[in-house]
Structure formats: C-alpha cells, structure tokens
Short mmCIF file of C-alpha atoms in Angstrom, two decimals:
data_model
loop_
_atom_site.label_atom_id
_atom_site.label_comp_id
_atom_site.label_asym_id
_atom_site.label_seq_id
_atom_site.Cartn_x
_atom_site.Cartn_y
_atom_site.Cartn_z
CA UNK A 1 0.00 0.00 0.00
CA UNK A 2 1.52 3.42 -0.69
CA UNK A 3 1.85 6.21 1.27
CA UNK A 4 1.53 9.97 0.71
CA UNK A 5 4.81 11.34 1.27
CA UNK A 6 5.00 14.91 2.88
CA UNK A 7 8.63 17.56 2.68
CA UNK A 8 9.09 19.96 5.62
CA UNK A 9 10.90 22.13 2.88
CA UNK A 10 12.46 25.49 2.37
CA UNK A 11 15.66 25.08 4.12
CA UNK A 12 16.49 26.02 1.73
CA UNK A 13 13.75 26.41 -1.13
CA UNK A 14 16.23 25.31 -3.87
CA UNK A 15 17.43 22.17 -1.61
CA UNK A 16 13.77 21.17 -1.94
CA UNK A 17 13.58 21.34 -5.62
CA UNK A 18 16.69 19.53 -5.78
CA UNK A 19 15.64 16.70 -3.28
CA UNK A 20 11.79 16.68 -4.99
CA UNK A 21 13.21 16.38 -8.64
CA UNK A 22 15.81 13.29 -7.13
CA UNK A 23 12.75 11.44 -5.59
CA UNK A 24 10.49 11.99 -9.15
CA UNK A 25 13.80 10.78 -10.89
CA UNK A 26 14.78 7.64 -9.11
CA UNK A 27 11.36 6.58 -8.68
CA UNK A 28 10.51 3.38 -10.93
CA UNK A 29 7.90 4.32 -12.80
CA UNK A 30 6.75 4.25 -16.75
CA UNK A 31 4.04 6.98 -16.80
CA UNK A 32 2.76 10.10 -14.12
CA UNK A 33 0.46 7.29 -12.24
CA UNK A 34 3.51 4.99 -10.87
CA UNK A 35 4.71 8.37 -8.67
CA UNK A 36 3.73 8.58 -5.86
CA UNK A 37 1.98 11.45 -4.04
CA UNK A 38 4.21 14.09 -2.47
CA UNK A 39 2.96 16.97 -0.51
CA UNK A 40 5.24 19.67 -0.14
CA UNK A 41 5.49 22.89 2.45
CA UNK A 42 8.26 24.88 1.23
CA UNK A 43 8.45 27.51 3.93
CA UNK A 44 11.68 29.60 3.44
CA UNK A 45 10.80 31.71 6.51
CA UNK A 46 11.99 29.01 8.76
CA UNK A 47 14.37 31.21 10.47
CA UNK A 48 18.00 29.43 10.35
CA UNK A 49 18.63 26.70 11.94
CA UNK A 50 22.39 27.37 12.37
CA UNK A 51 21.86 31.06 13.88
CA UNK A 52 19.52 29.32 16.38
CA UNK A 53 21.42 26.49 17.73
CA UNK A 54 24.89 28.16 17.93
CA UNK A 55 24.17 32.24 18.42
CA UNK A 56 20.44 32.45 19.53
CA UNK A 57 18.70 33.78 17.35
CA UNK A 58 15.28 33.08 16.91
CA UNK A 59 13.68 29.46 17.06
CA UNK A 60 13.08 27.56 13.79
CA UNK A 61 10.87 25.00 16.16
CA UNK A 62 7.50 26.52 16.25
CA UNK A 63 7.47 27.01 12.16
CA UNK A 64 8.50 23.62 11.88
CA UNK A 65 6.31 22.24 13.94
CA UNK A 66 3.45 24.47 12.28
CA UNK A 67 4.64 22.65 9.35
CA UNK A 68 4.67 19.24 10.19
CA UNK A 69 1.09 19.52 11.26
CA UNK A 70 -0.69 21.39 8.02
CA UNK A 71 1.42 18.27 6.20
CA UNK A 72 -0.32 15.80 8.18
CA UNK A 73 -3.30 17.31 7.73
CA UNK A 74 -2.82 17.40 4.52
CA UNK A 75 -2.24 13.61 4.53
CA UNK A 76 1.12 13.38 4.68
CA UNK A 77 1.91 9.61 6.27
CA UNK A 78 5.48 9.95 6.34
CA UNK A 79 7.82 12.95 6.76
CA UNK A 80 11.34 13.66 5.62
CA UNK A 81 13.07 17.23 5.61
CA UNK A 82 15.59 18.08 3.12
CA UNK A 83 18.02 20.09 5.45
CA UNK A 84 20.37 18.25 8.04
CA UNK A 85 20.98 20.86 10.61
CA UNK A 86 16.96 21.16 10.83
CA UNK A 87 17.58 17.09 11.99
CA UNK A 88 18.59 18.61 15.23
CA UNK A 89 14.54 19.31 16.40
CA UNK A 90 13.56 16.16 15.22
CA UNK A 91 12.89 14.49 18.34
CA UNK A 92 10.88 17.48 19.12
CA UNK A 93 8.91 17.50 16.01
CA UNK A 94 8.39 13.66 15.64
CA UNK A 95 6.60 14.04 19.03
CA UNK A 96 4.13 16.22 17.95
CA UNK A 97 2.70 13.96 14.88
CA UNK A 98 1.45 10.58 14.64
CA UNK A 99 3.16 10.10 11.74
CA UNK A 100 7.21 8.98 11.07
CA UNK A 101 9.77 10.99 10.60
CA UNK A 102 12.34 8.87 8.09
CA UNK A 103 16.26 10.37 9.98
CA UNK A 104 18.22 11.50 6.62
CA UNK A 105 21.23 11.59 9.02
CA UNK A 106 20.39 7.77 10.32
CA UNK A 107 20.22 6.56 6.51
CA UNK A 108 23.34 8.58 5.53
CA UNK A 109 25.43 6.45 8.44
CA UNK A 110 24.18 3.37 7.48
CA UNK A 111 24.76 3.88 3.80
CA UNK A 112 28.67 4.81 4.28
CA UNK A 113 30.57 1.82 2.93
CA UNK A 114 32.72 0.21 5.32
CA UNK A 115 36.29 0.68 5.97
CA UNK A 116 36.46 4.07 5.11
CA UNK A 117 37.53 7.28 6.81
CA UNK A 118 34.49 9.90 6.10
CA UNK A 119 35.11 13.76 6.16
CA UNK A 120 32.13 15.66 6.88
CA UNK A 121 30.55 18.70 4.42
CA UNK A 122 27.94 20.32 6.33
CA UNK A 123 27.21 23.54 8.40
CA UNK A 124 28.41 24.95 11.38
CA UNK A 125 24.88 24.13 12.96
CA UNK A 126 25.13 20.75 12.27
CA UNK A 127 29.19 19.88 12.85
CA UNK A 128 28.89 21.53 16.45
CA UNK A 129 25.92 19.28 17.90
CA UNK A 130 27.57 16.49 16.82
CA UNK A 131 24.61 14.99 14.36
CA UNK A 132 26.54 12.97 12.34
CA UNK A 133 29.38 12.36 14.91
CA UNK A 134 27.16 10.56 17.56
CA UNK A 135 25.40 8.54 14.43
CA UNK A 136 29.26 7.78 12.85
CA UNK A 137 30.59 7.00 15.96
CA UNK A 138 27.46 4.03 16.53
CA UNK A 139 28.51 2.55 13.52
CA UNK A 140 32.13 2.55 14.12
CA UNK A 141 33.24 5.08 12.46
CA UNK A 142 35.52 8.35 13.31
CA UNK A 143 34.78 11.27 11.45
CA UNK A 144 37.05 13.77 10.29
CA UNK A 145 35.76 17.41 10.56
CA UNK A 146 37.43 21.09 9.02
CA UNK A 147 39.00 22.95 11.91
CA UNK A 148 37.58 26.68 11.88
CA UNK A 149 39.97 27.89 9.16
CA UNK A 150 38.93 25.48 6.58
CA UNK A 151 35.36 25.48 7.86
CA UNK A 152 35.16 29.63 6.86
CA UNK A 153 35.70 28.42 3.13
CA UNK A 154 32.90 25.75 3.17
CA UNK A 155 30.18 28.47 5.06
CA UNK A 156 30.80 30.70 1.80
CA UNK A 157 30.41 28.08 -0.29
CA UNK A 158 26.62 27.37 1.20
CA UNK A 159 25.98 30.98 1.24
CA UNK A 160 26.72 31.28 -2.87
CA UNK A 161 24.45 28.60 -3.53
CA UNK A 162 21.86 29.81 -1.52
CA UNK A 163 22.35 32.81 -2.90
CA UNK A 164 21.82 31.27 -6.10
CA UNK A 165 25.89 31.71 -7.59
CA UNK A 166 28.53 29.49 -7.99
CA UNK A 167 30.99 29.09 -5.44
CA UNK A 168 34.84 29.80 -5.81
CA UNK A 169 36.43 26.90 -7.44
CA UNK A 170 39.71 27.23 -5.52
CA UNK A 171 38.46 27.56 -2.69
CA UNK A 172 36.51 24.87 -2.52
CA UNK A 173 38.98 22.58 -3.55
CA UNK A 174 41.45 23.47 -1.12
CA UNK A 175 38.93 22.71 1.65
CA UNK A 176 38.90 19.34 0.29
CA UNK A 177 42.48 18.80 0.27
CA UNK A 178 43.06 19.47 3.72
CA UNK A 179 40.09 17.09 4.89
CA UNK A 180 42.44 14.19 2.46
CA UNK A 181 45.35 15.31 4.27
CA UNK A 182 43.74 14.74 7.25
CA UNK A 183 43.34 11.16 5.84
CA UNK A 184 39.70 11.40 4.36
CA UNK A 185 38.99 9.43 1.84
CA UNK A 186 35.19 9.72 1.29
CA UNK A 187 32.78 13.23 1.53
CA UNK A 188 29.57 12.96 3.61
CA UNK A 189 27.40 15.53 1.64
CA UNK A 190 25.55 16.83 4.67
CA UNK A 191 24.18 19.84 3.93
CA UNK A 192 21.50 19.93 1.02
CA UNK A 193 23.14 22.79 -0.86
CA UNK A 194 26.75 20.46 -0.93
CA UNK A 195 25.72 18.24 -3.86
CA UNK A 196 24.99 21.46 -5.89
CA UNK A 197 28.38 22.63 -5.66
CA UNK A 198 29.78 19.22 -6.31
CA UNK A 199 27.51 19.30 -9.72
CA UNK A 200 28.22 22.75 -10.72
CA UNK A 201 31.73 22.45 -9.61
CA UNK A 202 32.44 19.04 -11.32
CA UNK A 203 34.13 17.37 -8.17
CA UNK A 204 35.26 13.98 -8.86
CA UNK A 205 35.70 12.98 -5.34
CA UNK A 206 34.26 9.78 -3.69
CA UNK A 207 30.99 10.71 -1.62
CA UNK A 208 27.43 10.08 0.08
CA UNK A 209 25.09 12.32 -1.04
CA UNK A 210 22.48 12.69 1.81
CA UNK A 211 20.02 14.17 -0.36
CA UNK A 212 20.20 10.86 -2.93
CA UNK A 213 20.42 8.88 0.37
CA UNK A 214 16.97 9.89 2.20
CA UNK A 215 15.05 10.19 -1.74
CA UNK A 216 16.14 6.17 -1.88
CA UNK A 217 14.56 6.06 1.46
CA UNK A 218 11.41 8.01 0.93
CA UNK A 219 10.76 6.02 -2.25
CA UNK A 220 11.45 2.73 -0.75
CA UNK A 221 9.55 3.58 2.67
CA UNK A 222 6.31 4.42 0.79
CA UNK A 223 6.23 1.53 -1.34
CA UNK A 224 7.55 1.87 -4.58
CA UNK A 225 11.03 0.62 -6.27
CA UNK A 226 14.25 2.18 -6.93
CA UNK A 227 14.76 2.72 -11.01
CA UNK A 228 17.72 0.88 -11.60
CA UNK B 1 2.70 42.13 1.04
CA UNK B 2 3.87 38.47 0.04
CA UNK B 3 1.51 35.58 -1.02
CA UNK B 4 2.20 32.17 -0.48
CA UNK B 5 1.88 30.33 -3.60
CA UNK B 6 0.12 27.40 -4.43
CA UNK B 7 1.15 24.90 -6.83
CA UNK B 8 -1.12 21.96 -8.05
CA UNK B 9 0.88 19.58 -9.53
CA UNK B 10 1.70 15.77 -10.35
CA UNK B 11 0.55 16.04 -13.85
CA UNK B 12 3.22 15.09 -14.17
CA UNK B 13 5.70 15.01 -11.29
CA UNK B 14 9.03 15.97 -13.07
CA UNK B 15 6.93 19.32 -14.30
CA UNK B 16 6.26 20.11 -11.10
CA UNK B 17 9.55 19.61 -10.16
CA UNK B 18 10.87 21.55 -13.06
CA UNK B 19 8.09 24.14 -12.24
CA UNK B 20 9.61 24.81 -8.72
CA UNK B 21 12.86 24.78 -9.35
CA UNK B 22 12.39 27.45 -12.43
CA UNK B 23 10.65 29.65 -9.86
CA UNK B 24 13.61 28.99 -7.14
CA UNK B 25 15.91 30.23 -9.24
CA UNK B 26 14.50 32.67 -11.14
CA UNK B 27 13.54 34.91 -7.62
CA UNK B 28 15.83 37.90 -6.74
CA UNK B 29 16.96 36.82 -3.41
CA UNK B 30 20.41 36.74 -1.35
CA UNK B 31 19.46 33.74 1.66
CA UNK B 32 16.53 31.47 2.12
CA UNK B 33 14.23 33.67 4.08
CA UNK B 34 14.02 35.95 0.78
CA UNK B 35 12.04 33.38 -1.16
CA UNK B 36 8.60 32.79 -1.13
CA UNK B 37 6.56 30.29 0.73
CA UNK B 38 5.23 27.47 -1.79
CA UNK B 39 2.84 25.07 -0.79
CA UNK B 40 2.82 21.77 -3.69
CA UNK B 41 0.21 18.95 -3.73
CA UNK B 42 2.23 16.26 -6.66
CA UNK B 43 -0.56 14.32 -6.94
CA UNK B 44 0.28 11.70 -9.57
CA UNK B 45 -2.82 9.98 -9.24
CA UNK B 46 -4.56 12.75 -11.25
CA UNK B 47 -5.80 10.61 -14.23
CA UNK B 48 -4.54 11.36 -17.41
CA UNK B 49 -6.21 14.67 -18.76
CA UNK B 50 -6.02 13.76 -22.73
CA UNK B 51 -7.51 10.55 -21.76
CA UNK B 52 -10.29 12.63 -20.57
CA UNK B 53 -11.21 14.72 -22.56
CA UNK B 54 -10.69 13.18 -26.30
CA UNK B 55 -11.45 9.44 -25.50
CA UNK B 56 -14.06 9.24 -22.18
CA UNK B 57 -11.71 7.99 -19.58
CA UNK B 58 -11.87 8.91 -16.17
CA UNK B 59 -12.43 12.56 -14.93
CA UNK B 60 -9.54 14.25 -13.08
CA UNK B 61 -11.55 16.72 -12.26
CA UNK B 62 -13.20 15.55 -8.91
CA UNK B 63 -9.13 14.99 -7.78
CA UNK B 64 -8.21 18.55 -9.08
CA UNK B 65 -10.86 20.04 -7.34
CA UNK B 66 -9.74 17.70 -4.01
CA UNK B 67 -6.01 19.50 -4.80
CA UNK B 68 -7.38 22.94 -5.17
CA UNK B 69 -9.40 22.97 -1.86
CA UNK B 70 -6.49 21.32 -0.01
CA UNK B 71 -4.00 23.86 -1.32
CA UNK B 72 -6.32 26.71 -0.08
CA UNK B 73 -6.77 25.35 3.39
CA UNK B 74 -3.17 25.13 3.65
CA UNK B 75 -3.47 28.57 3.22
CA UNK B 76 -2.44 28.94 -0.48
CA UNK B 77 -3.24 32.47 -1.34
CA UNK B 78 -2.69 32.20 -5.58
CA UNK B 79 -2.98 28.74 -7.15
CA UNK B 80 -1.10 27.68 -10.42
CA UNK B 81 -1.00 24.32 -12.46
CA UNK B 82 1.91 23.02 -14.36
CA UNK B 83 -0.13 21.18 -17.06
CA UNK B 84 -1.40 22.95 -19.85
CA UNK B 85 -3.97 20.10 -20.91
CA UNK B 86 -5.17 20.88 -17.15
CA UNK B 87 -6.24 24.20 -17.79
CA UNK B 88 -9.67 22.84 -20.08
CA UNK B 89 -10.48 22.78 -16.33
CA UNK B 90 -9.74 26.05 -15.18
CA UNK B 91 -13.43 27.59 -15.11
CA UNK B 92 -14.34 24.76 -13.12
CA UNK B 93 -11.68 24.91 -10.41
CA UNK B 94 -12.16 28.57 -10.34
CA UNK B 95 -15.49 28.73 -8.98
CA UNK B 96 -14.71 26.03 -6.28
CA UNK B 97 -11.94 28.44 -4.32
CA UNK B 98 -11.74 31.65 -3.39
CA UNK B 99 -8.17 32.31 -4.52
CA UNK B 100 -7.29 33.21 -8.00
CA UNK B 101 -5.65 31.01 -10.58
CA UNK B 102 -3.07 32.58 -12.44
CA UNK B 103 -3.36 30.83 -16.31
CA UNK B 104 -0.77 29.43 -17.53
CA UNK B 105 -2.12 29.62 -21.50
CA UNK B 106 -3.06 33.07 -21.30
CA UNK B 107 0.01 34.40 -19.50
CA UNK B 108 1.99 32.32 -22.38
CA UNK B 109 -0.38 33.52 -25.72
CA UNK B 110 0.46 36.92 -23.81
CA UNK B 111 4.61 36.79 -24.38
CA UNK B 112 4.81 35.12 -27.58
CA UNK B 113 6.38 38.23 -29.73
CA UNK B 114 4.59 40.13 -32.08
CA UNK B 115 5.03 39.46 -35.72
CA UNK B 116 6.47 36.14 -35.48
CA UNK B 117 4.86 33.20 -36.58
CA UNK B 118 4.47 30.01 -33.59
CA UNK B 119 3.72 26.54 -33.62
CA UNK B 120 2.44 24.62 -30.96
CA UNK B 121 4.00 21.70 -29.05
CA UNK B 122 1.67 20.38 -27.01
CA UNK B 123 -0.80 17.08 -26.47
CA UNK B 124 -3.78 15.81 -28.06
CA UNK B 125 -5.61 16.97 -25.56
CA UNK B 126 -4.10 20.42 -25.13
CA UNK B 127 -4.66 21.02 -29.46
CA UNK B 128 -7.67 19.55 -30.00
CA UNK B 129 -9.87 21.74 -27.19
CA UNK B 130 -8.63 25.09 -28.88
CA UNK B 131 -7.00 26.42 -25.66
CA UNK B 132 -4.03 27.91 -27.53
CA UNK B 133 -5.31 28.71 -30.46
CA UNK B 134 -7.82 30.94 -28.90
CA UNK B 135 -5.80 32.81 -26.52
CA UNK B 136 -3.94 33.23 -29.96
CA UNK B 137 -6.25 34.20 -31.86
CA UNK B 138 -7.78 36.81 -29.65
CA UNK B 139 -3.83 38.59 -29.86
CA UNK B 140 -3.40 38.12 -33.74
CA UNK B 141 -1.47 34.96 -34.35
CA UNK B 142 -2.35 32.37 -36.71
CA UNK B 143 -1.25 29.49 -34.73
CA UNK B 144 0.84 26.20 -36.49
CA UNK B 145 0.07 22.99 -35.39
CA UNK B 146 0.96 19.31 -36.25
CA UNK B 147 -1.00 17.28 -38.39
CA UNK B 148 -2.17 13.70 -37.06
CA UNK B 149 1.24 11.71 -38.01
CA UNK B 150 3.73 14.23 -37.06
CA UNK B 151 1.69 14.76 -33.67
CA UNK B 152 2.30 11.02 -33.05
CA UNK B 153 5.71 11.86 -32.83
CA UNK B 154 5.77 14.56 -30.43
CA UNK B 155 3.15 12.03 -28.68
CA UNK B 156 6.25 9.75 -28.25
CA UNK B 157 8.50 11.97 -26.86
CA UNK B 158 6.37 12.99 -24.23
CA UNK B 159 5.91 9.26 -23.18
CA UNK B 160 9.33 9.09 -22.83
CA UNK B 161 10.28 12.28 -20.62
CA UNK B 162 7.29 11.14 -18.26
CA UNK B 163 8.71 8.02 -18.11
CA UNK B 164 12.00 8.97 -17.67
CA UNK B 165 13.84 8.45 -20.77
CA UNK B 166 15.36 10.78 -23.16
CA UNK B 167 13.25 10.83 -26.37
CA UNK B 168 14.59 9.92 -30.17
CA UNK B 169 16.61 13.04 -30.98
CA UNK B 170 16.03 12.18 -35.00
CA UNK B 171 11.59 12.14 -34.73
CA UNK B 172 12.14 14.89 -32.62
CA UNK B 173 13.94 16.83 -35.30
CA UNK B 174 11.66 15.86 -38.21
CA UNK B 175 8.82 17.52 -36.43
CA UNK B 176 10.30 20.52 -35.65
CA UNK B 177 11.66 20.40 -39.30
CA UNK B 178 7.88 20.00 -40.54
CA UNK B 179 6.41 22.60 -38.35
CA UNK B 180 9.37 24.92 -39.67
CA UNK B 181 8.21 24.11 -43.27
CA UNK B 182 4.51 25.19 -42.73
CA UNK B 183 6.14 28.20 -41.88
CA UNK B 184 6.68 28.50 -38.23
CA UNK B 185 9.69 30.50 -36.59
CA UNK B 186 8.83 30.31 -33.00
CA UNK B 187 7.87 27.15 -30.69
CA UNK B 188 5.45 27.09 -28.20
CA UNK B 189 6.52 25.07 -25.38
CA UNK B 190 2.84 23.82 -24.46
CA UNK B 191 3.39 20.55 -22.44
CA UNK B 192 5.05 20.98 -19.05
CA UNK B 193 7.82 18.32 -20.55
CA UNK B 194 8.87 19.74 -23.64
CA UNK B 195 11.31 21.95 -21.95
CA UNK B 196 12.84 19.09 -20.96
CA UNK B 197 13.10 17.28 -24.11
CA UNK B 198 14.43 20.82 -25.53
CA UNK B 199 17.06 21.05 -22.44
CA UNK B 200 18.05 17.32 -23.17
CA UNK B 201 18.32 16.92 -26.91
CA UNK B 202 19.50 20.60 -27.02
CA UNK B 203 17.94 21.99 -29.53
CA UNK B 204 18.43 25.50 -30.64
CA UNK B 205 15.67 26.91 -32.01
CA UNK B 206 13.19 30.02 -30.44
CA UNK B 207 10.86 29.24 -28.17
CA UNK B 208 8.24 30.76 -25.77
CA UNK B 209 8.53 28.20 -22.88
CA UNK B 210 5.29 28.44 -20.90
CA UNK B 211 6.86 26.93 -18.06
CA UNK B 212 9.03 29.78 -18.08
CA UNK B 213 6.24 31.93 -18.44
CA UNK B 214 4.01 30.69 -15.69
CA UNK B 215 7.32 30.70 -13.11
CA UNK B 216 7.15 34.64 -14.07
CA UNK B 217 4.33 35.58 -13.69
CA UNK B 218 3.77 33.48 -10.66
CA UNK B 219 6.42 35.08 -8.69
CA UNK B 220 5.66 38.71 -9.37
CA UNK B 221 2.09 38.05 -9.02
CA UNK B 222 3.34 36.64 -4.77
CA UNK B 223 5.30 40.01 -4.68
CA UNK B 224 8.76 39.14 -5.64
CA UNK B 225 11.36 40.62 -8.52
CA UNK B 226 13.11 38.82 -11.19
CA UNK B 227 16.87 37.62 -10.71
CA UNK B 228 18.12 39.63 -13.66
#
C-alpha cells in the first residue's frame, strides 16, 4: 500500500527542488500514475537553523512544527526534511505527529561503505551538535571534521548557492584537500546545498550524497522501487 | 505584502519539479528567508487529462478540485498548475476556491512576440480543445500545429520524458523540421515536458517556454522581482 509522502521544505527552497526532482527521478515508474503522491510545504521563513542552535537567534521550532502539522493534515503519512541541521529538532517535532519521521542523518550512516575514513561537508549548525558524529561513531566510524579555518571556506560556499551563484572553485577545492590530508577518503554531503556545488563544480571525489540517500529512502519507505 | 503560492501539480511530477525549481531560481533573493513560501500537492494519481477529454476515460476533475481545496486550506493564497492540458479545467476549479488562478495559457499567448509566426508543441488533448489557439487568436497569431502523423511523434517523446527516458533526438527533429516548413519560426513550449526534451536533446531553435512563463508571472504576481 503506498503512502503519501510529505517535505518539511524550504531550508532552503532550492534544496527542496533539488531533493523533490531526485525522488520523481529515481522513482521506478513508466508513466505520471507509478509516482507517488508528495505533498510539499516549502516555507523559506523558517528562520536558520544554524543562527539558532549556535548564536540564539530566533527558534526555527515553532514554524517547523506548524509545518509538520498542516502536512499531516494534509495527509502526509510519512515525513522527511531536506536540510540536516533542521535534523537537530527532530525528536521534538516527531513528538508532535502521529506520523514517522524517516532520519536522513540515520540513513546517511548506514549507507557509508565500510572501511572508510568519512570527512564531513555540512554547516556549522550541524558539525557543532555532533549529528553525524554521535550517528558515525554508533557505527564505528571516526569522522574527520574542518578545523575553523577550513570550515570559513565551506560556510561561503553554502551561502553562494543559496544565494543562487557558484561558489569559488579554488576555494573549494582546497577545503577538500586538507580534509584528504587529514586522511579522508570519502565526503559525507551533509548539507543539502553540498551536492549542488559538487555538480556545478564538477568534483570527482568519492561521496554520500544525503540528499540521494533519504530520496532512496522516501521512495522505498512508501512503497515503490528504486529505477535501476 | 507576500503571497504564499500554491502549486497543483503531479501532472506530471518531473513538471512540477521543473516548475519549482524554475521559480527557485529565477527569484531575486540573497538567503533562504528571501524566497517565497510554496505550498505543492504532486498528486500523480490525477488521471490522465487527454484521456479525458478526447477518448471518455476517467475525470480528473473531482481529484483537481480535491487538490485545489487542499491547497487553499493550507493557506495557499494564488494557485497555479503546471499542465497545460489541465487548464480545459480552469473555469471549473475557479469557482470552487476563493483564490485566483493565475493561467498558464493566457500568460503564455500573452509573451509570444509580435510578428512572429508560432507553432504549438503540445498534447492531443491540449490542441484539439482550442485552448491555444484561442488565446492566440484573440492577440493576432495564426497558430501552427501538427497534423495527425507528425503529432504522433511529439506524442512519443512525451511518453518518454514522463517516463524517464530521453526521447529519439532524430523524430524529434523531423517535427520541428515540418512545423518549420509550414512556416513556423517560433515554438510554443505547451506541455510541461517539452522543456525538458528541448534542455536534453538541445535543440536550438526560439521558443516561448510556458513553463518559463508561468514561473514569471507566478512570482511577481506573490510580490517578488526577477533575478536579472
């Protein structure tokens, strides 16, 4: 039986898009009626998530959870949001539905290949309460983060793309050669905005794409297959 | 004073998701809290709308007019459709809600440029009912459109894109080459997909992409600029 899948979106808007158009394209299907149905609240006045946790400003939680509610009833019977950091109220949020949540940062552990040394791509927000960390460190895993320095190049690099440009080439890529100094050898895209500068940047790096990761789980968890 | 925008979709999913992400990146903004709020119901369930109307299948209208209220409770405050076959509809869903629809057909017969002389890319369904050549007609043109065997071909393509393959570059080209021969110098882009088969095959040729058009209009209509 198939379930109506709802997005607690906007964070940011063009993260959505990207994670929607993922879900439409990996979905096995032959004509508009194999898809399923996707609900989608794509609020980009969810203040931000990183400001919140890590400076105070103001509280994300009460628009998300405003969110997660008009998507249930809506109809939404399962819930995924497209931004990682956000993944740090979901305890709070899954509390106030009846519905699940599916953890993008739970899949994206279990779906880093073993025997590797990850490096982790993703805000400040999200590197400081230890999100992927804690779930790494379950599996066995010790994750290699930027120290402040590098970290300064990756922020700008979220910023352009949410500002809708192209980050700096050479910046970028000297972020990632410290993190394979450091002895990574595989990128944990954890940020939504990080596989858009990978694309647009051509990076030819190995890496786990948390967006593609939670889409495989959203189809999967509401019934359909995975185009091969 | 900002609207949030509504967008009934699913018909099919990929427009939608082409729809949103057109209208993500085409707003002037600098962070996430610029954009506006978009509410989507991808409802792929929506039977097929040719279907309907040319050969007596099953109505999507009692499911568009489910989408429509749902939207508006969600607190849509402008509704739009990425289907242009959907729009034989419009009247209908009009009177159900209180908010307006912006139309897609008219806001496209509105930017195709004066003096030039368009064909239409579109379905069956979309040809046959008139609803481009009458918005045409009202503003002058004299609009081009396939005959029956050449229309199977754009038929095909379509079939394809919705279910997910790239279409036959060669049919593709004959049509265009036809519809060039009756005299035509600009393309209508009246299917949500055929920007996509365009985009894909990359074909360079003018067109007046109604996708395009619709993103436009939609997000100065909710209060936003362009990104120049």
């Amino acid at each position: 039986m198939e379930k109506i899948l709802g997005i607690l979106g906007g964070m940011g808007p063009m993260a959505t898009a990207d994670l929607f158009t993922k879900i439409t394209a990996m979905t096995k299907a032959s004509c508009d009626n194999d898809h399923l149905r996707v609900l989608i609240d794509s609020n980009a006045k969810i203040p931000d998530r990183t400001n919140a946790i890590l400076y105070g400003g103001e509280s994300p939680l009460p628009y998300m959870l405003d969110s997660a509610l008009r998507l249930e009833s809506m109809g939404a019977q399962c819930l995924i949001m497209p931004c990682n950091t956000a993944h740090f109220y979901i305890n709070e949020l899954q509390k106030a539905v009846a519905v699940p949540f599916i953890n993008m940062i739970e899949e994206t552990a279990k779906a880093v290949p073993e025997g590797c040394r990850p490096a982790l791509l993703a805000t400040s927000g999200t590197i400081k309460t230890g999100l992927y960390s804690n779930a790494l460190k379950k599996r066995g895993f010790d994750l290699i983060v930027p120290d402040e320095s590098h970290h300064m190049l990756y922020m700008a690099a979220i910023h352009d793309i949410k500002g809708g440009r192209v980050p700096d080439r050479g910046s970028f890529l000297m972020l990632l050669k410290w993190l394979k100094q450091k002895g990574a050898d595989t990128f944990i895209l954890g940020c939504t905005e990080i596989p858009l500068a990978f694309q647009w940047l051509e990076i030819d790096e190995p890496y786990v794409d948390a967006t593609m990761v939670l889409a495989r789980s959203a189809i999967t968890f509401c019934g359909k297959e995975i185009r091969e």
